[in-house]
PDB file of C-alpha atoms in Angstrom:
ATOM      1  CA  CYS J   3      11.054  21.642 -20.878  1.00 49.00           C
ATOM      2  CA  GLU J   4      13.846  20.973 -18.382  1.00 52.00           C
ATOM      3  CA  VAL J   5      16.279  18.266 -17.416  1.00 47.00           C
ATOM      4  CA  PHE J   6      15.088  16.078 -14.527  1.00 49.00           C
ATOM      5  CA  VAL J   7      17.288  14.254 -11.998  1.00 49.00           C
ATOM      6  CA  LYS J   8      20.415  13.043 -13.841  1.00 50.00           C
ATOM      7  CA  GLU J   9      18.544  11.713 -16.874  1.00 52.00           C
ATOM      8  CA  THR J  10      18.439  12.962 -20.450  1.00 56.00           C
ATOM      9  CA  PHE J  11      15.424  15.052 -21.383  1.00 55.00           C
ATOM     10  CA  VAL J  12      14.089  14.312 -24.867  1.00 59.00           C
ATOM     11  CA  ALA J  13      12.310  17.350 -26.297  1.00 60.00           C
ATOM     12  CA  PHE J  14       8.916  16.507 -27.812  1.00 57.00           C
ATOM     13  CA  GLY J  15       5.752  18.376 -28.756  1.00 62.00           C
ATOM     14  CA  SER J  16       5.706  21.957 -27.498  1.00 64.00           C
ATOM     15  CA  CYS J  17       9.174  21.454 -25.970  1.00 64.00           C
ATOM     16  CA  ALA J  18      10.748  20.460 -29.301  1.00 65.00           C
ATOM     17  CA  PRO J  19      13.202  22.992 -30.776  1.00 66.00           C
ATOM     18  CA  ALA J  20      12.143  25.086 -33.754  1.00 62.00           C
ATOM     19  CA  ALA J  21      12.660  23.510 -37.173  1.00 57.00           C
ATOM     20  CA  GLY J  22      16.281  23.560 -38.305  1.00 52.00           C
ATOM     21  CA  GLY J  23      17.479  24.803 -34.925  1.00 51.00           C
ATOM     22  CA  GLY J  24      18.867  21.475 -33.780  1.00 49.00           C
ATOM     23  CA  VAL J  25      18.573  20.284 -30.201  1.00 46.00           C
ATOM     24  CA  SER J  26      19.007  23.114 -27.764  1.00 45.00           C
ATOM     25  CA  PRO J  27      20.635  22.455 -24.413  1.00 45.00           C
ATOM     26  CA  ALA J  28      18.314  22.190 -21.450  1.00 40.00           C
ATOM     27  CA  PRO J  29      17.851  25.396 -19.480  1.00 40.00           C
ATOM     28  CA  ASP J  30      20.346  25.794 -16.675  1.00 38.00           C
ATOM     29  CA  LYS J  31      17.621  26.385 -14.063  1.00 37.00           C
ATOM     30  CA  ALA J  32      17.771  23.050 -12.259  1.00 38.00           C
ATOM     31  CA  ASP J  33      20.539  23.023  -9.669  1.00 41.00           C
ATOM     32  CA  MET J  34      21.063  19.312  -9.089  1.00 43.00           C
ATOM     33  CA  THR J  35      23.167  19.896  -5.973  1.00 46.00           C
ATOM     34  CA  MET J  36      22.133  17.326  -3.412  1.00 54.00           C
ATOM     35  CA  GLU J  37      22.829  16.992   0.276  1.00 56.00           C
ATOM     36  CA  GLY J  38      25.241  14.077  -0.128  1.00 66.00           C
ATOM     37  CA  ASN J  39      23.023  11.329  -1.539  1.00 79.00           C
ATOM     38  CA  LYS J  40      19.802  12.847  -0.144  1.00 82.00           C
ATOM     39  CA  CYS J  41      17.001  14.719  -1.865  1.00 81.00           C
ATOM     40  CA  ILE J  42      17.092  12.622  -5.040  1.00 80.00           C
ATOM     41  CA  ILE J  43      13.707  12.302  -6.728  1.00 78.00           C
ATOM     42  CA  ALA J  44      12.986   9.325  -8.988  1.00 77.00           C
ATOM     43  CA  PRO J  45      13.302  10.106 -12.701  1.00 77.00           C
ATOM     44  CA  GLY J  46      10.326  10.386 -15.014  1.00 74.00           C
ATOM     45  CA  ALA J  47       6.684  10.266 -14.059  1.00 73.00           C
ATOM     46  CA  ILE J  48       7.234   8.326 -10.822  1.00 69.00           C
ATOM     47  CA  GLY J  49       9.351  11.221  -9.516  1.00 67.00           C
ATOM     48  CA  ALA J  50       6.180  13.242  -9.007  1.00 65.00           C
ATOM     49  CA  ALA J  51       5.534  11.256  -5.854  1.00 65.00           C
ATOM     50  CA  HIS J  52       8.590   9.168  -5.002  1.00 75.00           C
ATOM     51  CA  GLN J  53      12.175   9.497  -3.910  1.00 78.00           C
ATOM     52  CA  ALA J  54      14.672   7.565  -5.964  1.00 79.00           C
ATOM     53  CA  GLY J  55      15.295   4.125  -4.489  1.00 77.00           C
ATOM     54  CA  PHE J  56      18.980   4.947  -4.038  1.00 80.00           C
ATOM     55  CA  SER J  57      18.287   8.266  -2.297  1.00 83.00           C
ATOM     56  CA  GLU J  58      19.368   8.273   1.342  1.00 85.00           C
ATOM     57  CA  GLY J  59      16.356  10.353   2.318  1.00 85.00           C
ATOM     58  CA  TYR J  60      14.757  13.748   2.055  1.00 84.00           C
ATOM     59  CA  SER J  61      14.916  16.900   4.160  1.00 83.00           C
ATOM     60  CA  THR J  62      13.007  20.123   4.667  1.00 81.00           C
ATOM     61  CA  SER J  63      15.715  22.028   2.823  1.00 81.00           C
ATOM     62  CA  CYS J  64      16.290  20.050  -0.378  1.00 81.00           C
ATOM     63  CA  PRO J  65      17.613  22.616  -2.862  1.00 79.00           C
ATOM     64  CA  ASN J  66      15.434  23.823  -5.728  1.00 73.00           C
ATOM     65  CA  THR J  67      12.396  21.752  -4.813  1.00 72.00           C
ATOM     66  CA  PRO J  68       8.878  23.106  -4.316  1.00 70.00           C
ATOM     67  CA  ALA J  69       9.057  22.085  -0.661  1.00 71.00           C
ATOM     68  CA  GLN J  70      12.389  23.803   0.069  1.00 80.00           C
ATOM     69  CA  ASP J  71      12.003  25.539   3.428  1.00 82.00           C
ATOM     70  CA  SER J  72       8.199  25.450   3.038  1.00 81.00           C
ATOM     71  CA  PRO J  73       6.064  25.483   6.193  1.00 81.00           C
ATOM     72  CA  TYR J  74       3.562  23.307   4.295  1.00 80.00           C
ATOM     73  CA  MET J  75       5.869  20.372   3.601  1.00 79.00           C
ATOM     74  CA  TRP J  76       4.853  16.963   4.963  1.00 79.00           C
ATOM     75  CA  PRO J  77       6.537  15.998   8.235  1.00 87.00           C
ATOM     76  CA  LEU J  78       9.548  13.786   7.621  1.00 89.00           C
ATOM     77  CA  LYS J  79       8.206  11.142  10.030  1.00 93.00           C
ATOM     78  CA  TRP J  80       4.530  10.287  10.211  1.00 93.00           C
ATOM     79  CA  ALA J  81       2.064   7.398  10.286  1.00 95.00           C
ATOM     80  CA  ALA J  82      -1.513   6.829   9.193  1.00 95.00           C
ATOM     81  CA  ASN J  83      -4.139   4.130   9.541  1.00 97.00           C
ATOM     82  CA  PHE J  84      -5.556   2.939   6.233  1.00 95.00           C
ATOM     83  CA  GLN J  85      -8.700   1.183   5.078  1.00 96.00           C
ATOM     84  CA  ILE J  86      -8.974   0.243   1.411  1.00 93.00           C
ATOM     85  CA  LYS J  87     -12.116  -1.024  -0.314  1.00 93.00           C
ATOM     86  CA  ASN J  88     -11.924  -2.149  -3.946  1.00 89.00           C
ATOM     87  CA  MET J  89     -14.999  -2.477  -6.139  1.00 88.00           C
ATOM     88  CA  GLY J  90     -15.471  -4.082  -9.521  1.00 81.00           C
ATOM     89  CA  PHE J  91     -15.973  -1.849 -12.570  1.00 82.00           C
ATOM     90  CA  GLY J  92     -19.573  -0.632 -12.809  1.00 88.00           C
ATOM     91  CA  SER J  93     -20.469  -2.002  -9.378  1.00 88.00           C
ATOM     92  CA  ASP J  94     -20.780  -0.763  -5.816  1.00 91.00           C
ATOM     93  CA  ASP J  95     -20.112  -4.246  -4.438  1.00 91.00           C
ATOM     94  CA  ILE J  96     -16.908  -4.455  -2.406  1.00 92.00           C
ATOM     95  CA  LYS J  97     -14.643  -7.170  -3.855  1.00 89.00           C
ATOM     96  CA  PHE J  98     -11.632  -6.690  -1.575  1.00 91.00           C
ATOM     97  CA  GLU J  99     -10.958  -4.874   1.688  1.00 93.00           C
ATOM     98  CA  SER J 100      -7.761  -4.320   3.651  1.00 92.00           C
ATOM     99  CA  ARG J 101      -6.841  -2.372   6.790  1.00 95.00           C
ATOM    100  CA  GLY J 102      -3.662  -1.518   8.644  1.00 95.00           C
ATOM    101  CA  ARG J 103      -1.161   1.218   9.462  1.00 95.00           C
ATOM    102  CA  THR J 104       1.679   2.713   7.409  1.00 95.00           C
ATOM    103  CA  PHE J 105       4.737   4.463   8.877  1.00 95.00           C
ATOM    104  CA  TYR J 106       7.036   6.817   6.942  1.00 92.00           C
ATOM    105  CA  ALA J 107      10.577   7.995   7.727  1.00 93.00           C
ATOM    106  CA  LEU J 108      11.169  10.204   4.697  1.00 89.00           C
ATOM    107  CA  ASP J 109      14.479  11.451   6.088  1.00 90.00           C
ATOM    108  CA  LYS J 110      15.818   7.878   5.639  1.00 90.00           C
ATOM    109  CA  ASN J 111      13.669   6.859   2.622  1.00 89.00           C
ATOM    110  CA  TRP J 112      11.953   4.175   4.709  1.00 92.00           C
ATOM    111  CA  LYS J 113       8.349   2.957   4.695  1.00 92.00           C
ATOM    112  CA  ARG J 114       6.712   0.246   6.791  1.00 95.00           C
ATOM    113  CA  SER J 115       3.180  -0.940   6.144  1.00 94.00           C
ATOM    114  CA  ASP J 116       1.442  -3.338   8.556  1.00 94.00           C
ATOM    115  CA  THR J 117      -1.673  -5.014   7.147  1.00 92.00           C
ATOM    116  CA  THR J 118      -3.981  -6.430   9.808  1.00 91.00           C
ATOM    117  CA  TYR J 119      -6.985  -7.441   7.681  1.00 92.00           C
ATOM    118  CA  GLN J 120      -7.479  -8.674   4.110  1.00 90.00           C
ATOM    119  CA  LEU J 121     -10.682 -10.199   2.773  1.00 91.00           C
ATOM    120  CA  GLY J 122     -11.884 -10.780  -0.773  1.00 88.00           C
ATOM    121  CA  THR J 123     -10.368 -11.085  -4.234  1.00 85.00           C
ATOM    122  CA  LEU J 124      -7.481  -8.697  -4.857  1.00 83.00           C
ATOM    123  CA  ARG J 125      -7.101  -7.597  -8.473  1.00 79.00           C
ATOM    124  CA  THR J 126      -4.697  -4.777  -9.152  1.00 75.00           C
ATOM    125  CA  VAL J 127      -2.344  -3.618 -11.856  1.00 69.00           C
ATOM    126  CA  GLY J 128       1.194  -4.808 -11.241  1.00 61.00           C
ATOM    127  CA  GLN J 129       0.389  -7.315  -8.511  1.00 66.00           C
ATOM    128  CA  GLY J 130       2.529 -10.393  -8.241  1.00 66.00           C
ATOM    129  CA  PRO J 131       1.185 -13.900  -8.748  1.00 66.00           C
ATOM    130  CA  CYS J 132      -0.821 -15.565  -6.003  1.00 71.00           C
ATOM    131  CA  GLU J 133       1.221 -17.792  -3.703  1.00 69.00           C
ATOM    132  CA  ASN J 134      -0.928 -20.816  -4.503  1.00 61.00           C
ATOM    133  CA  ILE J 135      -2.120 -20.336  -8.098  1.00 56.00           C
ATOM    134  CA  ALA J 136      -4.412 -23.381  -8.038  1.00 53.00           C
ATOM    135  CA  GLY J 137      -6.065 -22.582  -4.716  1.00 54.00           C
ATOM    136  CA  ASP J 138      -5.702 -18.839  -4.271  1.00 55.00           C
ATOM    137  CA  SER J 139      -6.721 -17.388  -7.647  1.00 56.00           C
ATOM    138  CA  ASP J 140     -10.268 -16.756  -8.791  1.00 56.00           C
ATOM    139  CA  SER J 141     -12.032 -18.832 -11.464  1.00 55.00           C
ATOM    140  CA  ASN J 142     -10.454 -16.705 -14.233  1.00 56.00           C
ATOM    141  CA  GLY J 143      -6.942 -17.225 -12.878  1.00 56.00           C
ATOM    142  CA  PHE J 144      -6.597 -13.491 -12.215  1.00 67.00           C
ATOM    143  CA  GLY J 145      -6.860 -12.091  -8.727  1.00 74.00           C
ATOM    144  CA  CYS J 146      -5.769 -13.543  -5.426  1.00 80.00           C
ATOM    145  CA  VAL J 147      -8.461 -14.749  -3.039  1.00 80.00           C
ATOM    146  CA  LEU J 148      -7.401 -13.639   0.439  1.00 80.00           C
ATOM    147  CA  ASN J 149      -8.924 -14.408   3.816  1.00 82.00           C
ATOM    148  CA  ASN J 150      -6.471 -13.005   6.325  1.00 80.00           C
ATOM    149  CA  THR J 151      -8.621 -11.503   9.072  1.00 82.00           C
ATOM    150  CA  ASP J 152      -6.556 -12.573  12.077  1.00 82.00           C
ATOM    151  CA  GLY J 153      -2.961 -12.585  10.795  1.00 79.00           C
ATOM    152  CA  MET J 154      -0.524  -9.811  10.082  1.00 87.00           C
ATOM    153  CA  SER J 155       1.748  -8.945   7.193  1.00 88.00           C
ATOM    154  CA  THR J 156       4.417  -6.268   7.052  1.00 91.00           C
ATOM    155  CA  MET J 157       6.099  -4.649   4.078  1.00 92.00           C
ATOM    156  CA  ILE J 158       9.331  -2.788   4.794  1.00 93.00           C
ATOM    157  CA  HIS J 159      10.744  -0.543   2.069  1.00 90.00           C
ATOM    158  CA  LYS J 160      14.271   0.682   2.819  1.00 88.00           C
ATOM    159  CA  GLY J 161      15.803   2.588  -0.066  1.00 78.00           C
ATOM    160  CA  GLY J 162      15.696   0.318  -3.101  1.00 78.00           C
ATOM    161  CA  THR J 163      14.940  -2.899  -1.162  1.00 86.00           C
ATOM    162  CA  MET J 164      11.565  -4.282  -0.080  1.00 88.00           C
ATOM    163  CA  TYR J 165      10.920  -6.990   2.519  1.00 91.00           C
ATOM    164  CA  PHE J 166       7.626  -8.884   2.907  1.00 88.00           C
ATOM    165  CA  ILE J 167       6.917 -10.598   6.233  1.00 88.00           C
ATOM    166  CA  ASP J 168       3.866 -12.664   7.232  1.00 83.00           C
ATOM    167  CA  TRP J 169       3.454 -13.107  10.980  1.00 79.00           C
ATOM    168  CA  LYS J 170       1.002 -13.158  13.863  1.00 71.00           C
ATOM    169  CA  GLU J 171       1.159 -12.162  17.483  1.00 58.00           C
ATOM    170  CA  ASP J 172      -1.526 -11.970  20.140  1.00 58.00           C
ATOM    171  CA  THR J 173      -2.060  -8.256  19.540  1.00 53.00           C
ATOM    172  CA  ALA J 174      -1.879  -5.894  16.604  1.00 52.00           C
ATOM    173  CA  PRO J 175       0.821  -3.165  16.590  1.00 50.00           C
TER     174      PRO J 175
END
């Protein structure tokens, strides 16, 4: 029952004030002091895993965060290969597969994701429309049919801006 990031907390359920007591001010536990414009977590549920888009980055000493000065905090710069396989509900059949590598620079709030392989019908919550609705969507008009096994695509997320680039070179990164 606390205030989060610079938003207004609306008391509800077990956090609601006692009857007739009016709205009590939020506890003064959260010190919202930031390092300039760094260390800002996104408001609401998304803040559990994301910096705010306008945050200039994160550090190992963000005040009053669980990771403050923790030896267990993620490194601020790291990369990982990924392989994703999506299956239809109630089935073990793979409907879509993608592979690539993602790079993070959390100190600058940057992410780069290179996708080197996509095959199948992609259906996901929140996805944008297919580029060619008539030719790229499945028979139900939902889901993009992708066959990109020799090209490359890159997504760059810098602060609150995202860039999408399709390209191909002789070798993968």
